[in-house]
């Protein structure tokens, strides 16, 4: 991964005394949910650790089902009830995605990914001997979903599923209710799965809440039944409780698909830690009673975004920016930069301003063909709020210096 390859360069610079503003990776640096810590201590003090059931501990699944149904209800849209048999606990969101693809993708099958897309889907599909093809979007159009005609032109006899990520990494786009409805109808029409990675669903930057696949309503019991057999939701605790290192994720699917996904899990990690599951279960129970933890960090990320946009407007007024609605990333397009990976490395190795530099990521990595993301740079707004303005200033100065060096 080009992003991970930057870590040793950054480590060397820091050792040499250079201040590196790290905007390249989605590690928010936020203390994890305090109730999780207390619950894990309680479980640890019991002195027992055991294998967990294939679908996940009952305590975990029940607490998650209650939370997710509450989440669906808060959006104020019609939805089915998620039941225990619809949910599989996994070893993180990445495992949820991989296990899903291993369960449904056969050799030479194709997955359509709405771009920009999370790079791991591409590698995971290749592990299944399948292939990812792109459904393109444009930053100039705020990454809006293309027409049904464009989407359906990509579907063939090998197409197994469409996958989206909402709120999106790297763009922060939230797929609208109308876009989810359109995708649901297309997938039912062609009898293909619709997969949505919703791990950022609680990280909202404005007034528009995310829409779940389970909110789609095709207008009849028969069509909805067919649709519910084809939908798969991927979720994780990493971006709700900021437990990036504790690797607990979930899949929501029909009973038959959920059982296949759970079976895959038994062959690659057997079970998720019962200790961590206990902590996560207690976290979901308490977050249902008091959402102040979520609300506080929504406010924090909104403040960071406002500062970043204001600073970019000041220093790079000609940059193309699609304002994100969720997650904590920002994609900036600098048309004059033709080779963004080169810029990212150059900024670290050749640029310093007052002994400071910046680490950013190429958004081209989030495209099936990286050239389709030409000029696009992803900024992860993960630094403390009081450092955001300075980090964006350093980034802007690096852009100008790079262009002057060409």
Coordinates of C-alpha atoms in Angstrom, one line a residue:
X1 CA 0.0 0.0 0.0
X2 CA 1.4 3.4 -1.0
X3 CA -0.1 4.9 2.2
X4 CA 1.6 2.4 4.5
X5 CA 4.9 2.7 2.6
X6 CA 5.1 6.3 3.9
X7 CA 5.3 5.3 7.5
X8 CA 9.0 4.5 7.6
X9 CA 9.8 7.8 5.8
X10 CA 7.8 9.7 8.4
X11 CA 9.4 7.8 11.3
X12 CA 12.9 8.8 9.9
X13 CA 11.9 12.4 9.6
X14 CA 10.5 12.5 13.1
X15 CA 13.8 11.0 14.4
X16 CA 15.7 13.7 12.7
X17 CA 13.6 16.4 14.4
X18 CA 11.3 17.3 11.6
X19 CA 7.6 18.0 12.5
X20 CA 5.4 16.0 10.2
X21 CA 1.7 16.9 10.0
X22 CA 0.2 13.5 9.4
X23 CA -2.9 13.8 7.3
X24 CA -2.4 10.5 5.4
X25 CA -4.1 7.8 7.4
X26 CA -7.5 7.5 9.1
X27 CA -6.3 7.0 12.6
X28 CA -8.4 9.6 14.5
X29 CA -6.3 9.6 17.7
X30 CA -9.4 9.8 19.9
X31 CA -9.6 8.0 23.3
X32 CA -11.9 5.0 23.0
X33 CA -15.3 4.9 24.6
X34 CA -14.7 4.8 28.4
X35 CA -17.5 2.3 29.0
X36 CA -15.7 -0.2 26.8
X37 CA -12.6 0.1 29.0
X38 CA -14.5 -0.5 32.2
X39 CA -16.4 -3.5 30.8
X40 CA -13.2 -5.1 29.5
X41 CA -11.6 -4.7 33.0
X42 CA -14.7 -6.3 34.5
X43 CA -14.5 -9.3 32.1
X44 CA -10.7 -9.6 32.5
X45 CA -11.1 -9.8 36.3
X46 CA -13.4 -12.9 35.9
X47 CA -10.2 -14.8 34.9
X48 CA -11.9 -16.8 32.1
X49 CA -11.5 -16.6 28.3
X50 CA -13.3 -19.0 26.1
X51 CA -14.1 -19.7 22.4
X52 CA -17.1 -17.8 21.2
X53 CA -20.0 -19.0 19.1
X54 CA -19.6 -18.9 15.3
X55 CA -22.1 -16.0 14.9
X56 CA -20.7 -14.0 17.9
X57 CA -21.6 -14.0 21.6
X58 CA -25.3 -13.7 22.3
X59 CA -24.7 -10.7 24.5
X60 CA -22.9 -8.9 21.7
X61 CA -25.3 -9.8 18.9
X62 CA -28.4 -8.8 21.0
X63 CA -26.9 -5.5 22.0
X64 CA -26.0 -4.7 18.4
X65 CA -29.4 -5.7 17.1
X66 CA -31.0 -3.4 19.6
X67 CA -28.6 -0.6 18.6
X68 CA -29.0 -1.0 14.9
X69 CA -32.8 -1.1 15.0
X70 CA -32.7 2.1 17.0
X71 CA -30.4 3.6 14.4
X72 CA -32.8 2.6 11.6
X73 CA -35.7 4.1 13.6
X74 CA -34.0 7.4 14.3
X75 CA -33.8 8.1 10.5
X76 CA -37.6 8.2 10.4
X77 CA -37.9 6.0 7.4
X78 CA -39.7 2.7 6.9
X79 CA -37.5 -0.3 7.5
X80 CA -37.6 -4.1 8.4
X81 CA -36.5 -5.2 11.8
X82 CA -33.1 -6.7 12.1
X83 CA -33.2 -10.1 13.9
X84 CA -30.5 -12.0 15.7
X85 CA -30.2 -14.5 12.9
X86 CA -29.4 -11.6 10.4
X87 CA -26.2 -10.6 12.2
X88 CA -22.7 -12.1 12.2
X89 CA -19.9 -10.8 14.5
X90 CA -16.5 -10.6 12.7
X91 CA -12.9 -9.8 13.4
X92 CA -13.3 -6.1 12.3
X93 CA -14.9 -4.3 9.3
X94 CA -12.2 -5.6 6.9
X95 CA -12.9 -9.2 7.9
X96 CA -16.6 -8.5 7.5
X97 CA -16.0 -7.4 3.9
X98 CA -13.6 -10.2 3.1
X99 CA -15.8 -12.9 4.6
X100 CA -18.8 -11.5 2.6
X101 CA -16.9 -11.7 -0.7
X102 CA -15.5 -15.1 0.1
X103 CA -19.0 -16.3 0.7
X104 CA -20.6 -14.9 -2.5
X105 CA -17.8 -14.5 -5.1
X106 CA -16.8 -17.4 -7.4
X107 CA -13.7 -17.4 -9.7
X108 CA -14.1 -14.9 -12.6
X109 CA -17.1 -13.2 -10.9
X110 CA -17.1 -9.4 -11.0
X111 CA -18.0 -6.8 -8.4
X112 CA -19.0 -3.3 -9.4
X113 CA -17.6 -0.7 -7.0
X114 CA -18.9 2.9 -7.0
X115 CA -15.8 5.0 -7.1
X116 CA -13.9 6.2 -5.3
X117 CA -13.9 3.0 -3.4
X118 CA -12.0 1.5 -0.4
X119 CA -8.8 -0.1 -1.9
X120 CA -9.2 -3.3 0.3
X121 CA -12.3 -4.3 -1.7
X122 CA -10.1 -4.6 -4.8
X123 CA -7.5 -6.8 -3.2
X124 CA -10.1 -8.9 -1.3
X125 CA -12.0 -9.6 -4.5
X126 CA -8.8 -10.7 -6.2
X127 CA -8.2 -13.1 -3.3
X128 CA -11.5 -14.7 -4.3
X129 CA -10.3 -14.9 -7.9
X130 CA -12.8 -12.3 -8.9
X131 CA -12.4 -8.8 -10.4
X132 CA -13.6 -5.3 -9.4
X133 CA -14.9 -3.1 -12.1
X134 CA -15.7 0.6 -11.6
X135 CA -18.9 2.6 -11.6
X136 CA -17.3 6.1 -12.1
X137 CA -18.2 9.3 -10.4
X138 CA -16.7 12.8 -10.7
X139 CA -15.5 15.2 -8.0
X140 CA -16.9 18.1 -10.1
X141 CA -20.4 16.6 -9.6
X142 CA -19.9 16.0 -5.9
X143 CA -19.4 12.3 -6.6
X144 CA -23.1 11.9 -7.5
X145 CA -24.2 8.4 -8.6
X146 CA -24.4 8.2 -12.4
X147 CA -27.6 7.4 -14.3
X148 CA -29.2 4.0 -14.2
X149 CA -28.2 3.5 -17.9
X150 CA -24.5 4.0 -17.0
X151 CA -24.7 1.6 -14.1
X152 CA -26.6 -1.1 -16.0
X153 CA -24.2 -0.9 -18.9
X154 CA -21.5 -2.3 -16.5
X155 CA -23.6 -5.3 -15.5
X156 CA -23.0 -8.6 -17.4
X157 CA -23.4 -12.3 -16.7
X158 CA -20.4 -12.3 -14.5
X159 CA -21.6 -9.5 -12.2
X160 CA -22.2 -10.7 -8.7
X161 CA -22.7 -7.5 -6.6
X162 CA -22.5 -3.8 -6.4
X163 CA -20.6 -2.4 -3.4
X164 CA -20.7 1.1 -2.0
X165 CA -19.2 2.8 1.1
X166 CA -21.4 5.4 2.7
X167 CA -20.3 7.7 4.3
X168 CA -17.5 7.3 1.9
X169 CA -13.8 7.0 2.5
X170 CA -12.2 9.1 0.9
X171 CA -14.8 11.6 -0.2
X172 CA -17.2 11.9 2.8
X173 CA -20.1 11.4 0.4
X174 CA -23.4 10.2 1.8
X175 CA -25.5 8.2 -0.6
X176 CA -29.0 9.8 -0.7
X177 CA -32.2 7.9 -0.1
X178 CA -33.0 8.3 -3.8
X179 CA -29.5 6.8 -4.8
X180 CA -30.0 3.9 -2.4
X181 CA -33.5 3.3 -3.9
X182 CA -32.1 3.3 -7.4
X183 CA -29.3 0.8 -6.6
X184 CA -31.8 -1.5 -4.8
X185 CA -34.1 -1.6 -7.8
X186 CA -31.2 -2.3 -10.2
X187 CA -29.9 -5.1 -8.0
X188 CA -33.3 -6.8 -7.7
X189 CA -33.8 -6.4 -11.5
X190 CA -30.5 -8.2 -12.2
X191 CA -30.6 -10.5 -9.2
X192 CA -27.2 -9.3 -7.8
X193 CA -26.1 -8.4 -4.3
X194 CA -26.0 -4.9 -3.0
X195 CA -23.3 -4.4 -0.3
X196 CA -22.9 -1.3 1.7
X197 CA -19.9 -0.5 4.0
X198 CA -21.5 1.7 6.7
X199 CA -18.6 1.9 9.2
X200 CA -18.7 5.8 9.2
X201 CA -22.5 6.1 9.6
X202 CA -22.3 7.8 12.9
X203 CA -19.6 10.3 11.8
X204 CA -21.8 13.0 10.3
X205 CA -20.5 16.5 9.4
X206 CA -23.8 18.3 8.6
X207 CA -27.5 17.9 9.0
X208 CA -27.9 15.0 6.6
X209 CA -27.9 11.6 8.3
X210 CA -26.7 8.5 6.5
X211 CA -29.2 6.2 4.8
X212 CA -29.0 2.4 5.4
X213 CA -29.6 -0.2 2.7
X214 CA -32.4 -1.4 5.0
X215 CA -34.2 1.9 4.5
X216 CA -34.9 1.2 0.8
X217 CA -38.6 0.3 0.1
X218 CA -39.4 -1.1 -3.4
X219 CA -43.1 -0.7 -2.9
X220 CA -44.4 -4.3 -2.6
X221 CA -43.9 -7.2 -0.2
X222 CA -42.7 -9.4 -3.0
X223 CA -40.0 -7.0 -4.2
X224 CA -38.9 -6.1 -0.7
X225 CA -38.5 -9.8 0.1
X226 CA -36.3 -10.4 -2.9
X227 CA -34.3 -7.2 -2.1
X228 CA -33.7 -8.3 1.5
X229 CA -32.2 -11.6 0.3
X230 CA -29.7 -9.6 -1.7
X231 CA -28.6 -6.8 0.6
X232 CA -25.5 -7.0 2.8
X233 CA -24.5 -4.3 5.4
X234 CA -20.9 -4.1 6.7
X235 CA -20.3 -2.4 10.0
X236 CA -17.6 -1.9 12.6
X237 CA -16.9 -0.5 16.1
X238 CA -13.8 1.3 14.9
X239 CA -15.5 4.6 14.0
X240 CA -18.3 4.6 16.6
X241 CA -16.4 3.8 19.7
X242 CA -12.9 4.5 18.2
X243 CA -11.7 1.0 18.8
X244 CA -9.6 0.7 15.7
X245 CA -7.2 -1.9 17.3
X246 CA -9.9 -4.1 18.8
X247 CA -11.2 -5.6 15.6
X248 CA -14.9 -6.2 16.0
X249 CA -17.2 -5.9 13.0
X250 CA -20.6 -7.0 11.9
X251 CA -22.4 -8.2 8.8
X252 CA -26.2 -7.8 8.4
X253 CA -27.7 -10.1 5.8
X254 CA -30.5 -12.6 5.2
X255 CA -30.3 -15.7 7.4
X256 CA -28.9 -18.0 4.6
X257 CA -26.2 -15.5 3.6
X258 CA -25.3 -14.7 7.2
X259 CA -24.7 -18.4 7.9
X260 CA -22.4 -18.7 4.9
X261 CA -20.4 -15.6 6.0
X262 CA -20.1 -17.0 9.5
X263 CA -18.9 -20.3 8.1
X264 CA -16.1 -18.5 6.3
X265 CA -15.1 -16.9 9.6
X266 CA -14.6 -20.2 11.2
X267 CA -11.9 -21.1 8.7
X268 CA -9.8 -17.9 9.0
X269 CA -10.0 -16.8 12.7
X270 CA -12.4 -19.2 14.4
X271 CA -13.9 -16.6 16.8
X272 CA -13.6 -13.0 17.9
X273 CA -12.1 -12.4 21.4
X274 CA -14.8 -13.0 24.0
X275 CA -13.1 -10.3 26.1
X276 CA -13.5 -7.6 23.4
X277 CA -17.0 -8.8 22.5
X278 CA -18.0 -8.3 26.1
X279 CA -16.7 -4.7 26.1
X280 CA -18.4 -3.9 22.8
X281 CA -21.7 -5.3 24.0
X282 CA -21.7 -3.1 27.1
X283 CA -20.7 -0.1 24.9
X284 CA -23.8 -0.6 22.7
X285 CA -26.0 -0.9 25.7
X286 CA -24.8 2.4 27.2
X287 CA -24.7 4.3 23.9
X288 CA -28.4 3.6 23.5
X289 CA -29.1 5.5 26.8
X290 CA -26.7 8.4 26.2
X291 CA -25.4 9.5 22.8
X292 CA -23.3 12.4 24.1
X293 CA -20.1 10.6 23.2
X294 CA -21.1 10.4 19.5
X295 CA -22.5 13.9 19.5
X296 CA -19.3 15.4 21.0
X297 CA -17.1 13.9 18.3
X298 CA -19.5 14.9 15.5
X299 CA -19.0 18.4 16.7
X300 CA -15.2 18.0 16.8
X301 CA -15.0 16.7 13.3
X302 CA -17.3 19.5 12.0
X303 CA -15.0 22.0 13.6
X304 CA -11.9 20.4 12.0
X305 CA -13.7 20.4 8.6
X306 CA -14.7 24.1 8.8
X307 CA -11.1 25.1 9.7
X308 CA -9.7 23.0 6.8
X309 CA -12.1 24.4 4.2
X310 CA -11.5 27.9 5.4
X311 CA -7.7 27.5 5.2
X312 CA -7.8 25.8 1.8
X313 CA -9.9 28.7 0.4
X314 CA -7.3 31.1 1.7
X315 CA -4.2 29.3 0.4
X316 CA -5.5 27.3 -2.6
X317 CA -8.5 29.1 -3.9
X318 CA -8.5 27.3 -7.3
X319 CA -8.5 23.8 -5.7
X320 CA -11.6 21.7 -6.6
X321 CA -13.3 20.4 -3.4
X322 CA -16.4 18.4 -2.9
X323 CA -17.6 19.2 0.6
X324 CA -17.9 16.0 2.6
X325 CA -21.0 15.2 4.6
X326 CA -19.7 12.3 6.7
X327 CA -16.5 10.5 7.8
X328 CA -13.4 12.7 8.5
X329 CA -11.7 12.9 5.1
X330 CA -11.5 15.6 2.5
X331 CA -10.6 15.1 -1.2
X332 CA -8.8 18.1 -2.9
X333 CA -8.2 18.1 -6.6
X334 CA -5.2 20.1 -7.8
X335 CA -5.5 19.9 -11.6
X336 CA -1.9 20.9 -12.2
X337 CA -0.5 17.9 -10.3
X338 CA -0.4 15.0 -12.7
X339 CA 1.4 12.6 -10.5
X340 CA 0.0 12.7 -7.0
X341 CA 2.0 9.7 -5.6
X342 CA 5.2 11.6 -6.7
X343 CA 4.0 14.7 -4.9
X344 CA 3.2 12.8 -1.7
X345 CA 6.7 11.4 -1.5
X346 CA 8.3 14.7 -2.7
X347 CA 6.5 16.6 0.1
X348 CA 8.1 14.3 2.7
X349 CA 11.6 14.0 1.2
X350 CA 12.1 17.4 -0.4
X351 CA 9.9 20.0 1.3
X352 CA 10.2 21.7 4.6
X353 CA 8.8 25.0 5.8
X354 CA 10.1 26.2 9.2
X355 CA 11.3 22.5 9.7
X356 CA 7.8 21.2 9.1
X357 CA 6.3 19.1 6.4
X358 CA 3.1 17.2 5.7
X359 CA 2.1 13.6 4.9
X360 CA -1.0 13.2 2.6
X361 CA -2.4 10.3 0.5
X362 CA -3.1 10.0 -3.2
X363 CA -6.8 9.5 -3.8
X364 CA -5.9 7.6 -6.9
X365 CA -5.4 4.6 -4.7
X366 CA -9.2 4.6 -4.2
X367 CA -9.9 4.0 -7.9
X368 CA -9.7 0.8 -9.8
X369 CA -7.6 2.6 -12.3
X370 CA -5.5 5.1 -10.3
X371 CA -5.2 7.4 -13.2
X372 CA -8.9 8.2 -12.9
X373 CA -8.1 9.9 -9.6
X374 CA -5.5 12.2 -11.2
X375 CA -4.8 15.3 -9.3
X376 CA -6.8 14.1 -6.3
X377 CA -5.3 14.2 -2.8
X378 CA -7.0 12.8 0.4
X379 CA -6.6 14.6 3.6
X380 CA -7.5 12.8 6.8
X381 CA -8.6 15.4 9.3
X382 CA -7.3 13.5 12.3
X383 CA -5.0 16.0 14.0
X384 CA -6.1 17.9 17.1
X385 CA -8.3 20.8 16.1
X386 CA -5.8 23.5 17.1
X387 CA -3.3 21.9 14.6
X388 CA -5.6 21.7 11.6
X389 CA -5.1 25.2 10.3
X390 CA -1.3 24.9 10.4
X391 CA -1.3 21.4 8.8
X392 CA -3.4 22.7 5.9
X393 CA -1.2 25.7 5.5
X394 CA 1.9 23.5 5.3
X395 CA 0.1 21.3 2.8
X396 CA -0.8 24.3 0.7
X397 CA 2.8 25.6 0.7
X398 CA 4.0 22.1 -0.3
X399 CA 1.6 22.1 -3.3
X400 CA 2.9 25.5 -4.4
X401 CA 6.5 24.5 -3.9
X402 CA 6.0 21.3 -5.9
X403 CA 4.4 23.0 -8.8
X404 CA 7.2 25.6 -8.9
X405 CA 9.8 22.7 -8.9
X406 CA 8.3 21.1 -12.1

